Every structure is written in structure tokens, then in C-alpha cells.
Amino acid sequence: MEAFPSPLESAKFIAANSKDVSVEEEGARRVAESLFDKASSEEFGLAGWKSLHELNPRDAGEEAVGWVFLVDTLNFSFWSEREEQKYLVKYKGKTYSGYWSLCAAVNRALDDGTPITSASYFATMTLDQVRHVFRSDTEVPIPLLEERHRVLNESGTVLLEKFGGSFLTCVKMSEKSAQKLLHLVLENFPSYRDEAVFEKKKVSFYKRAQILVADTWSVLEGKGDGFFDDISSLTIFADYRIPQVLVHLKAMKYSEKLMKKLREGTVFQSGDREEVEIRGCSIWCCALICKHLLELYEKKGQDMREKINAVLLDYYLWDYAREHRAEMKDVPFHRVRCIYY
Ligand SMILES: Nc1nc2c(c(CN[C@H]3C=C[C@H](O)[C@@H]3O)cn2[C@@H]2O[C@H](COP(=O)(O)O)[C@@H](O)[C@H]2O)c(=O)[nH]1
């Protein structure tokens, strides 16, 4: 079996053999057409990572890269069993939910003088210290607290032992290749190995590893050590929001049987056939949307390969899902408790 299968190849194989999830070619084409004008706007571009999100770092130095590594090490499983009982974090007068509650808790700790982004700190954090840093402003604690403690200690220890405590050192070793950085992360940080077996084949999604490379590219503003010439080789990040928005936009479809399970709030296990099909088809569907978008621009004589890639499409769709929560309430998201997304 391949050491690290390609997420794009995996997605193609899963989509070709999927039973309960289908990629709707016509729907993908329509989504590409609807994004045509947006794709060349500011909000679709790399600068949006900072300008649209007040909790993301403003600067592009070693500290900011360390912030990205810490956050993406913990960037998983924020969904709550009951919508009205959620983990929430108040920060600078605003209340944050989901992924943004993680960022708010990290920034709250830094403001309190806790060096949470420093490897020598999180490598040896105790469970109680993790509980305190990520404390909730509701009765609902952050999901998977013990797992977060474990991955923090594990990742911090590796960062200290192999990269002098600095993720920027790891980035520099990738010599401006997104794929090399992806493989350095997979080889050294076990919690990022987001894989499954489908039809007896090892497949991969590498959601947190790929978003770590993407967020590193974004925080470095695509310049200097973050000037990845192969950034468009990354796929979208198979979380639990992108599938929801793709079904909402009719670019992807679930069987009635699967829809029923999702509506009942079934909790799947990481690696279950339905979960693998949802995640693999999402990656493949977005690869098609990117392809159609580039073709539409090509027909107009514009080569947009520098401006349109799966990373920017993902960021756009993820933000869209956040902003259209109400319209999307009839499309359930799939529930898995795991450290991968
Ligand atoms: N595919 C994809 N999944 C993403 C992100 C992000 C955060 N990135 C933002 C930060 C800077 C950029 O500008 C991005 O806007 C978090 N997640 C995943 O979503 C889920 C949380 O969802 P909710 O419960 O609604 O907050 C959870 O699985 C988390 O891992 C993304 O970008 N793409």
C-alpha cells in the first residue's frame, strides 16, 4: 500500500465507486457559473484570509506561523449534539462558535499571557491547563478535550525534537513546495494522518494537513517561505461543512437512505463507508467546480490558474456555509467525533 495516497486520486476512486453519494456534474457546472464573477473579486482571493477574519493573525512572522500550526493541530470536531447547547467562547465583547471559538480561546490565552502557541508550553501542558485555556462560556465544554490534550503534547514534542520548536523551520525545509510540506507534516505528526480503507484500498483526505499548508500559505500571504509554486495541487478540506453546502447547492446528492440517517442525527464512525463517500465525493466535486471555473475563464482568454484553486474555492464555500446557516438548515451535516476534521 502507498505510504501517503493522494487525496485527489482517492477522491476520484471513491466518487467512481460511491453508492449513497453522487457528484452531480450539471450541478457542479452551475455552481462554477454562479461563481464566475466572484472568482476574480477580492473576497475570493488570498488576502481574504486576513481581511475577512478578525481572529486570524495580522502579521506574517514566525509567531503567526506558530499560531496557524497550533490552531490547525486542534482544528476538529466543533459540532454539538444539540444546536441550542453549544461550546461558545466570548472574546473582546463578541461570542464565537464552532471553529472560531477555538481561535477566540487561543487569542484569549495569549492576551492572558499564556504562551499557548509555544511548543515548549503545549508539549507539556497538563489536562487541567488545556481545560482552562479552552474553557467554555456555556455549560457545554469543548468536544474531545482529552484528545486535544494528547495531540497537543504529541505535536509539541515532535516540534521541539525535530524542528527546534518552530513550525517555520519545517516550512523552510519544504523549499516552497506545498506537497513537500504536506509530506513533512504527514511523516512527522501522526495526528494529521487522516486516512481510511475503501473497497479494500487505502485512501486519504488529509484535511488538517492540507488546511495547515493552505493556512501557512495564507498567513505568509503567498510570499517568501510561503511562496508555494504548487499550491493548486492541494484539494479542498473534507470537513463536515463543505459537504453540506455542496448538497445545498445541488452539486452533490445523497441517497434517500443516507439522507434519512443524517436527518436522524446518526453518529458515524471515522472510516464508515457513508462517511468516506461523503468526504471523497466532496473533494472530487470541488475539483470539477475548479476545472469548470478555469474553463469558463479560458473561453474568455483569461488564464486564472494563479487566482483559482481548490484552497480559495474551499475558503469561499466554507465562509458561504457560515453566512447561509439558516438557508442550509434542511441539509443535515454528517456527525463523526474524531480528531481529523
Ligand atoms: N473545509 C474547511 N473546513 C474548515 C475551515 C475552517 C476554518 N478556516 C477558516 C480560517 C481561515 C480561512 O479564511 C477559513 O475561512 C474550519 N474548518 C472545519 O469546519 C468545521 C467547523 O465548522 P463550524 O462548526 O461551522 O465552525 C470543522 O470540521 C473544522 O475543522 C475551512 O476553511 N475549510
GROMACS .gro file of C-alpha atoms and ligand atoms in nm:
model
  374
    1MET     CA    1   0.000   0.000   0.000
    2GLU     CA    2   0.116   0.354  -0.076
    3ALA     CA    3   0.264   0.537   0.224
    4PHE     CA    4   0.058   0.851   0.167
    5PRO     CA    5  -0.207   0.810  -0.104
    6SER     CA    6  -0.301   1.126  -0.294
    7PRO     CA    7  -0.630   1.277  -0.168
    8LEU     CA    8  -0.725   1.371  -0.526
    9GLU     CA    9  -0.667   1.016  -0.658
   10SER     CA   10  -0.851   0.882  -0.354
   11ALA     CA   11  -1.145   1.115  -0.422
   12LYS     CA   12  -1.165   1.009  -0.788
   13PHE     CA   13  -1.170   0.640  -0.686
   14ILE     CA   14  -1.431   0.697  -0.412
   15ALA     CA   15  -1.658   0.901  -0.642
   16ALA     CA   16  -1.640   0.627  -0.908
   17ASN     CA   17  -1.745   0.358  -0.658
   18SER     CA   18  -1.978   0.554  -0.433
   19LYS     CA   19  -2.325   0.409  -0.360
   20ASP     CA   20  -2.500   0.666  -0.136
   21VAL     CA   21  -2.339   0.989  -0.251
   22SER     CA   22  -2.323   1.120  -0.608
   23VAL     CA   23  -2.139   1.412  -0.766
   24GLU     CA   24  -2.388   1.599  -0.989
   25GLU     CA   25  -2.187   1.707  -1.296
   26GLU     CA   26  -2.456   1.952  -1.414
   27GLY     CA   27  -2.488   2.094  -1.063
   28ALA     CA   28  -2.111   2.140  -1.036
   29ARG     CA   29  -2.112   2.324  -1.368
   30ARG     CA   30  -2.392   2.553  -1.249
   31VAL     CA   31  -2.201   2.631  -0.926
   32ALA     CA   32  -1.893   2.720  -1.133
   33GLU     CA   33  -2.106   2.953  -1.348
   34SER     CA   34  -2.256   3.117  -1.038
   35LEU     CA   35  -1.905   3.178  -0.901
   36PHE     CA   36  -1.769   3.317  -1.227
   37ASP     CA   37  -1.780   3.685  -1.135
   38LYS     CA   38  -1.692   3.623  -0.768
   39ALA     CA   39  -1.377   3.428  -0.860
   40SER     CA   40  -1.199   3.742  -0.975
   41SER     CA   41  -1.311   3.951  -0.677
   42GLU     CA   42  -1.111   4.049  -0.370
   43GLU     CA   43  -1.325   3.832  -0.137
   44PHE     CA   44  -1.220   3.518  -0.330
   45GLY     CA   45  -0.851   3.599  -0.309
   46LEU     CA   46  -0.579   3.507  -0.066
   47ALA     CA   47  -0.599   3.844   0.112
   48GLY     CA   48  -0.946   3.749   0.243
   49TRP     CA   49  -0.787   3.512   0.495
   50LYS     CA   50  -0.679   3.817   0.698
   51SER     CA   51  -0.915   4.092   0.582
   52LEU     CA   52  -1.234   3.890   0.633
   53HIS     CA   53  -1.144   3.722   0.963
   54GLU     CA   54  -1.055   3.940   1.264
   55LEU     CA   55  -0.928   3.646   1.475
   56ASN     CA   56  -0.663   3.539   1.223
   57PRO     CA   57  -0.311   3.681   1.277
   58ARG     CA   58  -0.238   4.016   1.108
   59ASP     CA   59   0.134   3.964   1.069
   60ALA     CA   60   0.338   3.709   0.871
   61GLY     CA   61   0.625   3.619   1.102
   62GLU     CA   62   0.735   3.312   1.298
   63GLU     CA   63   0.477   3.381   1.572
   64ALA     CA   64   0.193   3.392   1.320
   65VAL     CA   65   0.307   3.065   1.161
   66GLY     CA   66   0.321   2.911   1.510
   67TRP     CA   67  -0.037   3.030   1.571
   68VAL     CA   68  -0.151   2.855   1.250
   69PHE     CA   69   0.023   2.530   1.350
   70LEU     CA   70  -0.136   2.526   1.696
   71VAL     CA   71  -0.485   2.610   1.566
   72ASP     CA   72  -0.474   2.357   1.282
   73THR     CA   73  -0.348   2.088   1.523
   74LEU     CA   74  -0.677   2.143   1.712
   75ASN     CA   75  -0.894   2.223   1.411
   76PHE     CA   76  -1.150   1.944   1.452
   77SER     CA   77  -1.494   1.846   1.581
   78PHE     CA   78  -1.677   2.157   1.698
   79TRP     CA   79  -2.028   2.036   1.623
   80SER     CA   80  -2.269   1.995   1.915
   81GLU     CA   81  -2.532   1.722   1.971
   82ARG     CA   82  -2.800   1.988   2.029
   83GLU     CA   83  -2.795   2.319   1.838
   84GLU     CA   84  -2.915   2.512   2.142
   85GLN     CA   85  -2.637   2.372   2.368
   86LYS     CA   86  -2.305   2.467   2.214
   87TYR     CA   87  -1.948   2.531   2.317
   88LEU     CA   88  -1.907   2.911   2.293
   89VAL     CA   89  -1.620   3.148   2.374
   90LYS     CA   90  -1.659   3.520   2.445
   91TYR     CA   91  -1.366   3.731   2.331
   92LYS     CA   92  -1.337   4.111   2.316
   93GLY     CA   93  -1.713   4.151   2.356
   94LYS     CA   94  -1.810   3.903   2.085
   95THR     CA   95  -1.930   3.542   2.124
   96TYR     CA   96  -1.777   3.286   1.889
   97SER     CA   97  -1.899   2.936   1.799
   98GLY     CA   98  -1.755   2.640   1.612
   99TYR     CA   99  -1.410   2.677   1.463
  100TRP     CA  100  -1.398   3.044   1.558
  101SER     CA  101  -1.447   2.956   1.926
  102LEU     CA  102  -1.115   2.770   1.909
  103CYS     CA  103  -0.942   3.080   1.767
  104ALA     CA  104  -1.108   3.301   2.028
  105ALA     CA  105  -0.986   3.074   2.309
  106VAL     CA  106  -0.631   3.077   2.170
  107ASN     CA  107  -0.628   3.459   2.142
  108ARG     CA  108  -0.783   3.489   2.490
  109ALA     CA  109  -0.499   3.274   2.631
  110LEU     CA  110  -0.232   3.480   2.453
  111ASP     CA  111  -0.388   3.802   2.590
  112ASP     CA  112  -0.377   3.642   2.938
  113GLY     CA  113  -0.001   3.585   2.896
  114THR     CA  114  -0.029   3.208   2.841
  115PRO     CA  115   0.227   3.112   2.570
  116ILE     CA  116  -0.019   2.864   2.415
  117THR     CA  117   0.144   2.883   2.069
  118SER     CA  118   0.488   2.798   2.206
  119ALA     CA  119   0.586   2.432   2.154
  120SER     CA  120   0.775   2.416   2.482
  121TYR     CA  121   0.445   2.511   2.652
  122PHE     CA  122   0.193   2.291   2.473
  123ALA     CA  123   0.430   1.992   2.462
  124THR     CA  124   0.397   1.958   2.839
  125MET     CA  125   0.055   2.112   2.909
  126THR     CA  126  -0.149   1.922   3.169
  127LEU     CA  127  -0.511   1.822   3.105
  128ASP     CA  128  -0.622   2.086   3.357
  129GLN     CA  129  -0.426   2.358   3.177
  130VAL     CA  130  -0.589   2.255   2.846
  131ARG     CA  131  -0.930   2.257   3.017
  132HIS     CA  132  -0.863   2.610   3.143
  133VAL     CA  133  -0.733   2.755   2.814
  134PHE     CA  134  -1.028   2.612   2.617
  135ARG     CA  135  -1.292   2.677   2.884
  136SER     CA  136  -1.641   2.743   2.756
  137ASP     CA  137  -1.867   3.039   2.823
  138THR     CA  138  -2.163   2.797   2.834
  139GLU     CA  139  -2.229   2.471   3.021
  140VAL     CA  140  -2.101   2.280   2.716
  141PRO     CA  141  -1.725   2.204   2.720
  142ILE     CA  142  -1.515   2.186   2.405
  143PRO     CA  143  -1.564   1.843   2.245
  144LEU     CA  144  -1.283   1.581   2.268
  145LEU     CA  145  -1.086   1.765   2.541
  146GLU     CA  146  -0.873   1.459   2.628
  147GLU     CA  147  -0.788   1.401   2.260
  148ARG     CA  148  -0.691   1.768   2.225
  149HIS     CA  149  -0.459   1.730   2.525
  150ARG     CA  150  -0.299   1.423   2.369
  151VAL     CA  151  -0.241   1.577   2.024
  152LEU     CA  152  -0.106   1.898   2.180
  153ASN     CA  153   0.153   1.709   2.385
  154GLU     CA  154   0.240   1.483   2.087
  155SER     CA  155   0.271   1.764   1.831
  156GLY     CA  156   0.461   1.995   2.067
  157THR     CA  157   0.710   1.721   2.149
  158VAL     CA  158   0.773   1.646   1.779
  159LEU     CA  159   0.806   2.018   1.701
  160LEU     CA  160   1.068   2.054   1.977
  161GLU     CA  161   1.261   1.737   1.889
  162LYS     CA  162   1.265   1.770   1.509
  163PHE     CA  163   1.215   2.136   1.425
  164GLY     CA  164   1.364   2.328   1.717
  165GLY     CA  165   1.014   2.415   1.837
  166SER     CA  166   0.935   2.619   1.527
  167PHE     CA  167   0.688   2.521   1.253
  168LEU     CA  168   0.852   2.789   1.034
  169THR     CA  169   1.164   2.568   1.038
  170CYS     CA  170   0.951   2.286   0.896
  171VAL     CA  171   0.809   2.526   0.633
  172LYS     CA  172   1.159   2.631   0.527
  173MET     CA  173   1.256   2.262   0.485
  174SER     CA  174   0.974   2.227   0.229
  175GLU     CA  175   1.164   2.459  -0.007
  176LYS     CA  176   0.843   2.636  -0.122
  177SER     CA  177   0.667   2.314  -0.221
  178ALA     CA  178   0.318   2.258  -0.080
  179GLN     CA  179   0.346   1.884  -0.148
  180LYS     CA  180   0.680   1.860   0.032
  181LEU     CA  181   0.537   2.048   0.331
  182LEU     CA  182   0.229   1.821   0.327
  183HIS     CA  183   0.453   1.512   0.336
  184LEU     CA  184   0.680   1.656   0.609
  185VAL     CA  185   0.366   1.708   0.822
  186LEU     CA  186   0.233   1.356   0.750
  187GLU     CA  187   0.571   1.191   0.818
  188ASN     CA  188   0.627   1.370   1.149
  189PHE     CA  189   0.286   1.443   1.305
  190PRO     CA  190   0.075   1.124   1.341
  191SER     CA  191  -0.248   1.303   1.436
  192TYR     CA  192  -0.263   1.453   1.085
  193ARG     CA  193  -0.281   1.110   0.911
  194ASP     CA  194  -0.647   1.129   0.805
  195GLU     CA  195  -0.689   0.801   0.610
  196ALA     CA  196  -0.939   0.518   0.558
  197VAL     CA  197  -0.986   0.187   0.370
  198PHE     CA  198  -1.247   0.188   0.091
  199GLU     CA  199  -1.316  -0.114  -0.133
  200LYS     CA  200  -1.001  -0.271   0.018
  201LYS     CA  201  -0.785   0.028  -0.092
  202LYS     CA  202  -0.610   0.277   0.142
  203VAL     CA  203  -0.750   0.624   0.072
  204SER     CA  204  -0.666   0.965   0.219
  205PHE     CA  205  -0.829   1.303   0.286
  206TYR     CA  206  -0.555   1.472   0.492
  207LYS     CA  207  -0.796   1.750   0.583
  208ARG     CA  208  -0.594   1.906   0.869
  209ALA     CA  209  -0.258   1.852   0.695
  210GLN     CA  210  -0.379   2.022   0.377
  211ILE     CA  211  -0.550   2.309   0.559
  212LEU     CA  212  -0.229   2.358   0.762
  213VAL     CA  213  -0.036   2.402   0.436
  214ALA     CA  214  -0.309   2.631   0.300
  215ASP     CA  215  -0.329   2.844   0.617
  216THR     CA  216   0.053   2.868   0.619
  217TRP     CA  217   0.037   2.993   0.258
  218SER     CA  218  -0.233   3.242   0.367
  219VAL     CA  219  -0.065   3.372   0.683
  220LEU     CA  220   0.261   3.422   0.484
  221GLU     CA  221   0.048   3.596   0.216
  222GLY     CA  222   0.184   3.366  -0.053
  223LYS     CA  223   0.523   3.535  -0.025
  224GLY     CA  224   0.876   3.440   0.090
  225ASP     CA  225   0.876   3.099   0.261
  226GLY     CA  226   0.504   3.078   0.175
  227PHE     CA  227   0.553   3.117  -0.200
  228PHE     CA  228   0.432   2.765  -0.285
  229ASP     CA  229   0.452   2.712  -0.661
  230ASP     CA  230   0.230   2.401  -0.636
  231ILE     CA  231  -0.043   2.535  -0.404
  232SER     CA  232  -0.305   2.438  -0.665
  233SER     CA  233  -0.211   2.071  -0.613
  234LEU     CA  234  -0.399   2.074  -0.281
  235THR     CA  235  -0.762   1.963  -0.267
  236ILE     CA  236  -1.044   2.117  -0.065
  237PHE     CA  237  -1.050   2.019   0.304
  238ALA     CA  238  -1.306   1.745   0.369
  239ASP     CA  239  -1.473   1.868   0.687
  240TYR     CA  240  -1.844   1.849   0.781
  241ARG     CA  241  -1.946   2.188   0.634
  242ILE     CA  242  -1.830   2.163   0.271
  243PRO     CA  243  -2.044   1.851   0.201
  244GLN     CA  244  -2.344   2.031   0.349
  245VAL     CA  245  -2.301   2.334   0.122
  246LEU     CA  246  -2.237   2.119  -0.189
  247VAL     CA  247  -2.566   1.932  -0.133
  248HIS     CA  248  -2.741   2.264  -0.064
  249LEU     CA  249  -2.607   2.397  -0.396
  250LYS     CA  250  -2.715   2.071  -0.571
  251ALA     CA  251  -2.362   1.985  -0.683
  252MET     CA  252  -2.376   1.669  -0.476
  253LYS     CA  253  -2.661   1.435  -0.382
  254TYR     CA  254  -2.731   1.184  -0.102
  255SER     CA  255  -2.946   0.871  -0.139
  256GLU     CA  256  -3.278   0.872   0.046
  257LYS     CA  257  -3.137   0.606   0.280
  258LEU     CA  258  -2.837   0.822   0.372
  259MET     CA  259  -3.050   1.140   0.397
  260LYS     CA  260  -3.275   0.961   0.646
  261LYS     CA  261  -2.978   0.858   0.863
  262LEU     CA  262  -2.836   1.212   0.854
  263ARG     CA  263  -3.172   1.367   0.942
  264GLU     CA  264  -3.197   1.130   1.242
  265GLY     CA  265  -2.861   1.262   1.362
  266THR     CA  266  -2.685   0.925   1.324
  267VAL     CA  267  -2.330   0.946   1.459
  268PHE     CA  268  -2.097   0.767   1.216
  269GLN     CA  269  -1.756   0.622   1.298
  270SER     CA  270  -1.445   0.759   1.128
  271GLY     CA  271  -1.391   0.533   0.823
  272ASP     CA  272  -1.755   0.421   0.783
  273ARG     CA  273  -1.850   0.373   0.416
  274GLU     CA  274  -2.103   0.658   0.417
  275GLU     CA  275  -1.853   0.896   0.578
  276VAL     CA  276  -1.581   0.805   0.327
  277GLU     CA  277  -1.823   0.854   0.036
  278ILE     CA  278  -1.937   1.194   0.166
  279ARG     CA  279  -1.579   1.318   0.209
  280GLY     CA  280  -1.436   1.168  -0.111
  281CYS     CA  281  -1.723   1.292  -0.330
  282SER     CA  282  -1.687   1.642  -0.177
  283ILE     CA  283  -1.322   1.657  -0.280
  284TRP     CA  284  -1.399   1.526  -0.629
  285CYS     CA  285  -1.698   1.758  -0.672
  286CYS     CA  286  -1.486   2.066  -0.589
  287ALA     CA  287  -1.211   1.951  -0.826
  288LEU     CA  288  -1.479   1.954  -1.101
  289ILE     CA  289  -1.604   2.300  -0.998
  290CYS     CA  290  -1.246   2.432  -1.016
  291LYS     CA  291  -1.199   2.272  -1.359
  292HIS     CA  292  -1.523   2.424  -1.493
  293LEU     CA  293  -1.434   2.768  -1.349
  294LEU     CA  294  -1.091   2.767  -1.518
  295GLU     CA  295  -1.251   2.656  -1.849
  296LEU     CA  296  -1.505   2.939  -1.832
  297TYR     CA  297  -1.222   3.193  -1.792
  298GLU     CA  298  -1.016   3.022  -2.062
  299LYS     CA  299  -1.307   3.068  -2.305
  300LYS     CA  300  -1.272   3.440  -2.232
  301GLY     CA  301  -0.899   3.421  -2.296
  302GLN     CA  302  -0.811   3.457  -1.930
  303ASP     CA  303  -0.566   3.219  -1.759
  304MET     CA  304  -0.683   3.225  -1.394
  305ARG     CA  305  -0.469   2.937  -1.262
  306GLU     CA  306  -0.292   3.180  -1.028
  307LYS     CA  307  -0.625   3.308  -0.893
  308ILE     CA  308  -0.845   3.000  -0.878
  309ASN     CA  309  -0.751   2.684  -0.688
  310ALA     CA  310  -0.917   2.438  -0.452
  311VAL     CA  311  -0.787   2.628  -0.147
  312LEU     CA  312  -0.958   2.955  -0.241
  313LEU     CA  313  -1.273   2.771  -0.355
  314ASP     CA  314  -1.279   2.591  -0.020
  315TYR     CA  315  -1.234   2.910   0.184
  316TYR     CA  316  -1.513   3.073  -0.018
  317LEU     CA  317  -1.756   2.780   0.022
  318TRP     CA  318  -1.676   2.742   0.392
  319ASP     CA  319  -1.740   3.111   0.459
  320TYR     CA  320  -2.057   3.086   0.244
  321ALA     CA  321  -2.178   2.796   0.462
  322ARG     CA  322  -2.119   3.007   0.772
  323GLU     CA  323  -2.313   3.301   0.629
  324HIS     CA  324  -2.605   3.089   0.497
  325ARG     CA  325  -2.664   2.872   0.804
  326ALA     CA  326  -3.038   2.949   0.803
  327GLU     CA  327  -3.100   2.858   0.437
  328MET     CA  328  -2.898   2.539   0.482
  329LYS     CA  329  -3.082   2.414   0.790
  330ASP     CA  330  -3.270   2.148   0.586
  331VAL     CA  331  -2.946   1.992   0.471
  332PRO     CA  332  -2.802   1.793   0.764
  333PHE     CA  333  -2.426   1.768   0.817
  334HIS     CA  334  -2.271   1.429   0.893
  335ARG     CA  335  -2.169   1.367   1.252
  336VAL     CA  336  -1.841   1.195   1.340
  337ARG     CA  337  -1.644   1.251   1.659
  338CYS     CA  338  -1.279   1.234   1.554
  339ILE     CA  339  -0.953   1.428   1.557
  340TYR     CA  340  -0.933   1.454   1.177
  341TYR     CA  341  -1.185   1.729   1.096
  342LIG     N1  342  -1.319   2.290   0.457
  342LIG     C1  343  -1.289   2.375   0.556
  342LIG     N2  344  -1.313   2.337   0.683
  342LIG     C2  345  -1.282   2.424   0.781
  342LIG     C3  346  -1.226   2.550   0.757
  342LIG     C4  347  -1.207   2.609   0.885
  342LIG     C5  348  -1.151   2.742   0.920
  342LIG     N3  349  -1.082   2.807   0.814
  342LIG     C6  350  -1.107   2.947   0.807
  342LIG     C7  351  -0.996   3.021   0.867
  342LIG     C8  352  -0.940   3.099   0.777
  342LIG     C9  353  -0.997   3.082   0.646
  342LIG     O1  354  -1.036   3.205   0.595
  342LIG    C10  355  -1.115   2.993   0.665
  342LIG     O2  356  -1.235   3.064   0.649
  342LIG    C11  357  -1.253   2.519   0.979
  342LIG     N4  358  -1.296   2.411   0.913
  342LIG    C12  359  -1.366   2.293   0.965
  342LIG     O3  360  -1.504   2.329   0.970
  342LIG    C13  361  -1.565   2.260   1.082
  342LIG    C14  362  -1.612   2.366   1.180
  342LIG     O4  363  -1.727   2.430   1.124
  342LIG     P1  364  -1.824   2.514   1.222
  342LIG     O5  365  -1.872   2.413   1.328
  342LIG     O6  366  -1.930   2.569   1.131
  342LIG     O7  367  -1.734   2.622   1.285
  342LIG    C15  368  -1.457   2.173   1.142
  342LIG     O8  369  -1.456   2.047   1.076
  342LIG    C16  370  -1.331   2.250   1.104
  342LIG     O9  371  -1.217   2.165   1.102
  342LIG    C17  372  -1.202   2.590   0.622
  342LIG    O10  373  -1.154   2.698   0.588
  342LIG     N5  374  -1.236   2.497   0.527
   0.00000   0.00000   0.00000
